[in-house]
């Protein structure tokens, strides 16, 4: 499989969906809609949305009907990046190869653009009611809300910020990675699987896949912060080092961090053993993590 081409095809679909679901830039008051569009269309691999589509495909689900969920996950992801970059958080100037939202539109508008993408994500999930039973749509909304909240993303971010500059234990680093990063991959995959009618066994296998994928993704992200190329990454490197972030390379060194990423990739692949060729995109996504450059 040419995974890059397959990812690009799914990203195109997601980008078309995002363009439809986001208010036009000119809608009054334009500054907020321009800021939302600036950040969401700044690039981005669309990995989470692609995994939503791919999890559904692995179970015979149709891309078009799942698209609102894939787009909602990407809105939520971009909101988290805009807020993560704010001066009060990681205070970053570049993201996706461009100046960050707050650098271009000011801090207040960036906060509001993040808030607006978060709320729009839930409004977009509600479009699923056209094609799916209300109980199933509610389950997806409930899971996305939980993943975004203080048992998911926000918990990870709080512990991440509170751990800066401190000596942290390996299980706390894993806690941060599981909540800050893996929670969103987990719900992206589960949303696709649930909407495609996954049974208990398949759902559990795909959930295990997504958690291992999320951990491997964050470990490789931490490695790229030390070894990556700023142009390819679209943001400066060695920022984690400067902020004394709790990362796997900081804790175990680069070599061991690479082994741990490879271990999580193997776990992700093992979780997919019950599937056939229909899960190949998911398998290749995990394999690609070990040589990702962006
Ligand atoms: C709730 C105030 C508030 C903020 C939320 C949770 C959170 C802030 C931020 C977490 C954001 C973060 C940096 C998570 C780490 C995951 C990560 C490495 C994201 C980058 O993902 P890519 O590489 O990005 O998939 P693209 O640009 O390709 O979409």
Coordinates of C-alpha atoms and ligand atoms in Angstrom, one line a residue:
X1 CA 0.0 0.0 0.0
X2 CA 1.2 3.5 -0.8
X3 CA 0.3 4.9 2.7
X4 CA 1.1 8.5 2.0
X5 CA -1.3 8.4 -1.0
X6 CA -4.0 6.7 1.0
X7 CA -3.6 9.3 3.8
X8 CA -3.7 12.2 1.3
X9 CA -7.0 10.8 -0.2
X10 CA -8.6 10.7 3.3
X11 CA -7.1 14.1 4.1
X12 CA -8.7 15.6 1.0
X13 CA -12.1 14.3 2.0
X14 CA -11.7 15.7 5.5
X15 CA -10.6 19.1 4.2
X16 CA -13.6 19.3 1.9
X17 CA -15.8 18.4 4.9
X18 CA -14.1 21.0 7.1
X19 CA -14.6 23.7 4.5
X20 CA -18.3 22.9 4.5
X21 CA -18.7 22.8 8.3
X22 CA -16.7 25.9 9.1
X23 CA -18.4 29.2 8.8
X24 CA -17.2 31.2 5.8
X25 CA -14.3 33.5 6.6
X26 CA -16.3 36.6 5.7
X27 CA -19.2 35.8 8.1
X28 CA -19.5 38.6 10.6
X29 CA -17.5 39.0 12.8
X30 CA -14.8 37.9 10.3
X31 CA -11.8 38.0 12.6
X32 CA -12.9 34.9 14.5
X33 CA -13.8 32.9 11.4
X34 CA -10.6 33.9 9.7
X35 CA -8.6 32.8 12.8
X36 CA -10.4 29.4 12.9
X37 CA -9.8 28.8 9.2
X38 CA -6.2 30.1 9.4
X39 CA -5.3 27.4 12.0
X40 CA -7.4 24.5 10.7
X41 CA -6.2 25.0 7.1
X42 CA -2.6 25.6 8.0
X43 CA -1.8 22.1 7.0
X44 CA -1.9 19.2 9.4
X45 CA -1.7 15.5 8.6
X46 CA -5.4 14.8 9.4
X47 CA -4.2 11.7 11.2
X48 CA -7.0 11.5 13.8
X49 CA -9.7 12.0 11.2
X50 CA -8.1 9.5 8.9
X51 CA -8.0 7.0 11.7
X52 CA -11.7 7.5 12.3
X53 CA -12.4 6.8 8.6
X54 CA -10.0 3.9 8.6
X55 CA -11.5 2.2 11.7
X56 CA -14.9 2.4 10.1
X57 CA -13.5 1.0 6.8
X58 CA -11.9 -1.9 8.7
X59 CA -15.5 -2.9 9.6
X60 CA -17.1 -2.2 6.2
X61 CA -18.3 1.3 7.1
X62 CA -18.9 4.0 4.5
X63 CA -16.5 7.1 4.6
X64 CA -19.2 9.6 3.6
X65 CA -21.5 8.8 6.5
X66 CA -18.6 8.9 9.1
X67 CA -17.1 12.2 7.8
X68 CA -18.8 14.5 10.4
X69 CA -17.0 12.5 13.1
X70 CA -13.7 12.6 11.3
X71 CA -14.0 16.4 10.8
X72 CA -15.1 16.9 14.5
X73 CA -12.0 15.1 15.7
X74 CA -9.8 17.4 13.6
X75 CA -11.6 20.5 14.9
X76 CA -11.0 19.3 18.4
X77 CA -7.3 18.6 17.7
X78 CA -6.7 22.0 16.2
X79 CA -8.4 23.7 19.2
X80 CA -6.0 21.8 21.4
X81 CA -3.0 23.0 19.4
X82 CA -4.1 26.6 19.3
X83 CA -4.5 26.6 23.1
X84 CA -1.4 24.6 23.7
X85 CA 0.6 27.3 21.8
X86 CA -0.8 30.2 23.9
X87 CA 1.7 32.3 26.0
X88 CA 0.0 30.9 29.1
X89 CA 0.7 27.3 28.0
X90 CA 3.7 26.4 25.8
X91 CA 4.1 29.9 24.4
X92 CA 5.0 28.8 20.8
X93 CA 5.4 31.0 17.8
X94 CA 5.2 28.4 15.0
X95 CA 2.9 25.6 14.2
X96 CA 2.2 23.7 11.0
X97 CA 4.9 25.9 9.3
X98 CA 3.2 29.2 10.1
X99 CA 3.1 31.7 12.9
X100 CA 0.8 30.5 15.6
X101 CA -2.8 31.7 15.8
X102 CA -2.1 34.1 18.7
X103 CA 0.9 35.6 16.9
X104 CA -1.3 36.5 13.9
X105 CA -4.7 37.3 15.5
X106 CA -3.7 38.2 19.1
X107 CA -4.2 36.2 22.2
X108 CA -7.9 36.9 22.9
X109 CA -8.9 35.9 19.3
X110 CA -6.8 32.8 19.5
X111 CA -8.5 31.7 22.8
X112 CA -11.9 32.3 21.2
X113 CA -10.9 30.5 18.0
X114 CA -10.0 27.5 20.0
X115 CA -13.2 27.7 22.0
X116 CA -15.2 28.1 18.7
X117 CA -13.5 25.0 17.2
X118 CA -14.3 23.0 20.3
X119 CA -18.0 23.9 20.3
X120 CA -18.2 23.5 16.5
X121 CA -16.8 20.0 16.9
X122 CA -19.8 19.0 18.9
X123 CA -22.2 20.7 16.6
X124 CA -20.6 18.8 13.7
X125 CA -21.0 15.5 15.6
X126 CA -24.8 16.3 15.7
X127 CA -24.9 16.0 11.9
X128 CA -24.4 12.3 12.4
X129 CA -28.1 12.1 13.4
X130 CA -29.1 12.2 9.7
X131 CA -27.5 8.8 9.2
X132 CA -27.3 7.1 12.5
X133 CA -29.8 6.3 15.4
X134 CA -29.8 9.0 18.2
X135 CA -28.6 6.5 20.8
X136 CA -25.4 5.8 18.9
X137 CA -24.8 9.4 18.1
X138 CA -25.2 10.3 21.8
X139 CA -22.7 7.5 22.7
X140 CA -20.1 9.0 20.3
X141 CA -20.7 12.5 21.6
X142 CA -20.4 11.3 25.2
X143 CA -17.1 9.5 24.4
X144 CA -15.7 12.6 22.6
X145 CA -16.7 14.8 25.5
X146 CA -15.0 12.5 28.0
X147 CA -11.8 12.3 25.9
X148 CA -11.7 16.1 25.6
X149 CA -12.4 16.7 29.3
X150 CA -10.7 16.4 32.7
X151 CA -10.5 12.6 32.4
X152 CA -8.7 13.0 29.0
X153 CA -6.9 15.8 27.1
X154 CA -7.2 18.4 29.8
X155 CA -6.0 16.1 32.5
X156 CA -2.9 15.3 30.4
X157 CA -2.3 19.0 29.7
X158 CA -2.6 19.9 33.4
X159 CA -0.1 17.3 34.5
X160 CA 2.2 18.1 31.6
X161 CA 2.3 21.8 32.6
X162 CA 2.7 20.9 36.3
X163 CA 5.6 18.5 35.6
X164 CA 7.7 21.0 33.7
X165 CA 11.2 21.3 35.3
X166 CA 10.5 18.4 37.7
X167 CA 12.0 15.0 38.0
X168 CA 9.0 12.8 37.1
X169 CA 8.5 9.0 37.4
X170 CA 8.0 6.9 34.3
X171 CA 4.4 6.2 35.2
X172 CA 3.6 9.9 35.3
X173 CA 5.1 10.4 31.9
X174 CA 2.9 7.6 30.6
X175 CA -0.1 9.2 32.3
X176 CA 0.7 12.5 30.4
X177 CA 1.1 10.7 27.1
X178 CA -2.1 8.6 27.6
X179 CA -4.2 11.6 28.4
X180 CA -2.7 14.4 26.4
X181 CA -2.2 12.4 23.2
X182 CA -3.6 8.8 23.2
X183 CA -7.0 9.9 24.4
X184 CA -7.8 11.7 21.2
X185 CA -6.5 8.8 19.0
X186 CA -8.5 6.4 21.1
X187 CA -11.7 8.3 20.6
X188 CA -11.0 8.9 17.0
X189 CA -10.7 5.2 16.3
X190 CA -13.6 4.2 18.6
X191 CA -16.0 6.8 17.0
X192 CA -15.3 5.3 13.6
X193 CA -15.7 1.7 14.9
X194 CA -18.9 2.5 16.9
X195 CA -20.5 4.2 13.9
X196 CA -19.6 1.2 11.7
X197 CA -21.4 -1.1 14.1
X198 CA -18.4 -2.7 15.8
X199 CA -19.1 -5.7 18.1
X200 CA -17.5 -5.9 21.5
X201 CA -14.5 -7.9 20.3
X202 CA -13.6 -5.7 17.4
X203 CA -14.2 -2.5 19.4
X204 CA -11.9 -3.8 22.2
X205 CA -9.2 -4.7 19.6
X206 CA -9.4 -1.3 17.9
X207 CA -9.3 0.5 21.2
X208 CA -6.1 -1.4 22.2
X209 CA -4.7 -0.5 18.8
X210 CA -5.5 3.2 19.2
X211 CA -4.0 3.5 22.7
X212 CA -0.7 1.8 21.6
X213 CA -0.7 4.0 18.5
X214 CA -1.2 7.1 20.6
X215 CA 1.7 6.2 22.9
X216 CA 4.0 5.4 20.0
X217 CA 2.9 8.7 18.3
X218 CA 3.8 10.8 21.4
X219 CA 7.1 9.0 22.0
X220 CA 8.1 9.5 18.4
X221 CA 7.0 13.1 18.7
X222 CA 9.3 13.6 21.7
X223 CA 12.1 11.9 19.7
X224 CA 11.5 14.3 16.8
X225 CA 11.7 17.3 19.1
X226 CA 15.3 16.3 19.6
X227 CA 16.3 14.9 16.3
X228 CA 13.8 16.3 13.8
X229 CA 14.0 18.9 11.0
X230 CA 12.3 22.2 11.8
X231 CA 11.1 22.7 8.2
X232 CA 9.5 19.3 7.9
X233 CA 8.0 19.6 11.4
X234 CA 6.7 23.2 10.8
X235 CA 7.8 24.2 14.3
X236 CA 11.1 24.8 16.2
X237 CA 12.8 21.7 17.7
X238 CA 14.3 21.2 21.1
X239 CA 11.4 23.1 22.7
X240 CA 10.7 20.2 25.2
X241 CA 14.3 20.3 26.2
X242 CA 14.2 24.0 26.8
X243 CA 11.0 23.8 28.9
X244 CA 12.3 20.7 30.7
X245 CA 9.3 18.7 29.7
X246 CA 8.5 15.2 30.9
X247 CA 9.3 13.0 27.9
X248 CA 10.5 9.5 27.2
X249 CA 13.9 10.6 25.7
X250 CA 14.5 12.9 28.8
X251 CA 13.7 10.0 31.1
X252 CA 15.3 7.0 29.3
X253 CA 17.6 8.4 26.6
X254 CA 17.0 8.4 22.8
X255 CA 17.9 4.7 22.3
X256 CA 15.5 3.3 24.9
X257 CA 12.8 5.8 23.8
X258 CA 13.1 4.3 20.2
X259 CA 12.8 0.8 21.6
X260 CA 9.7 1.8 23.6
X261 CA 8.1 3.3 20.5
X262 CA 8.8 0.1 18.6
X263 CA 7.3 -1.9 21.4
X264 CA 4.1 0.1 21.2
X265 CA 4.0 -0.2 17.4
X266 CA 4.3 -4.0 17.8
X267 CA 1.4 -3.9 20.3
X268 CA -0.7 -1.9 18.0
X269 CA -0.1 -4.4 15.1
X270 CA -0.8 -7.4 17.4
X271 CA -4.2 -5.8 18.4
X272 CA -5.2 -5.9 14.7
X273 CA -4.5 -9.6 14.3
X274 CA -8.3 -10.4 14.2
X275 CA -8.6 -8.2 11.0
X276 CA -7.7 -9.0 7.4
X277 CA -6.6 -6.7 4.6
X278 CA -9.4 -4.2 5.4
X279 CA -7.3 -3.0 8.3
X280 CA -4.1 -2.4 6.3
X281 CA -4.3 1.4 6.5
X282 CA -4.4 1.1 10.3
X283 CA -1.4 -1.3 10.2
X284 CA 0.6 0.9 7.9
X285 CA -0.2 4.0 9.9
X286 CA 1.4 2.3 13.0
X287 CA 4.4 1.1 11.0
X288 CA 5.0 4.5 9.6
X289 CA 5.4 6.0 13.0
X290 CA 8.8 4.5 13.3
X291 CA 10.2 6.5 10.4
X292 CA 8.0 9.6 10.6
X293 CA 9.7 12.9 9.9
X294 CA 6.7 15.2 10.5
Ligands
LIG1 C1 -7.9 22.7 27.2 C2 -6.8 24.9 27.5 C3 -6.8 23.6 26.9 C4 -5.9 23.3 26.1 C5 -5.9 22.0 25.5 C6 -4.8 19.3 25.7 C7 -4.1 20.4 25.1 C8 -4.5 21.8 25.4 C9 -3.1 20.3 24.3 C10 -2.5 19.1 23.9 C11 -1.9 19.4 22.6 C12 -0.7 18.6 22.3 C13 0.5 19.4 21.8 C14 -0.7 17.3 22.3 C15 0.4 16.5 21.9 C16 -0.1 15.7 20.7 C17 0.7 16.2 19.4 C18 2.1 15.8 19.3 C19 0.1 16.9 18.5 C20 0.6 17.1 17.2 O1 -0.1 16.3 16.3 P1 0.2 16.1 14.8 O2 1.6 15.9 14.5 O3 -0.3 17.5 14.2 O4 -0.8 15.0 14.3 P2 -0.8 18.0 12.8 O5 -0.4 19.4 12.7 O6 -0.2 17.1 11.8 O7 -2.3 17.8 12.9

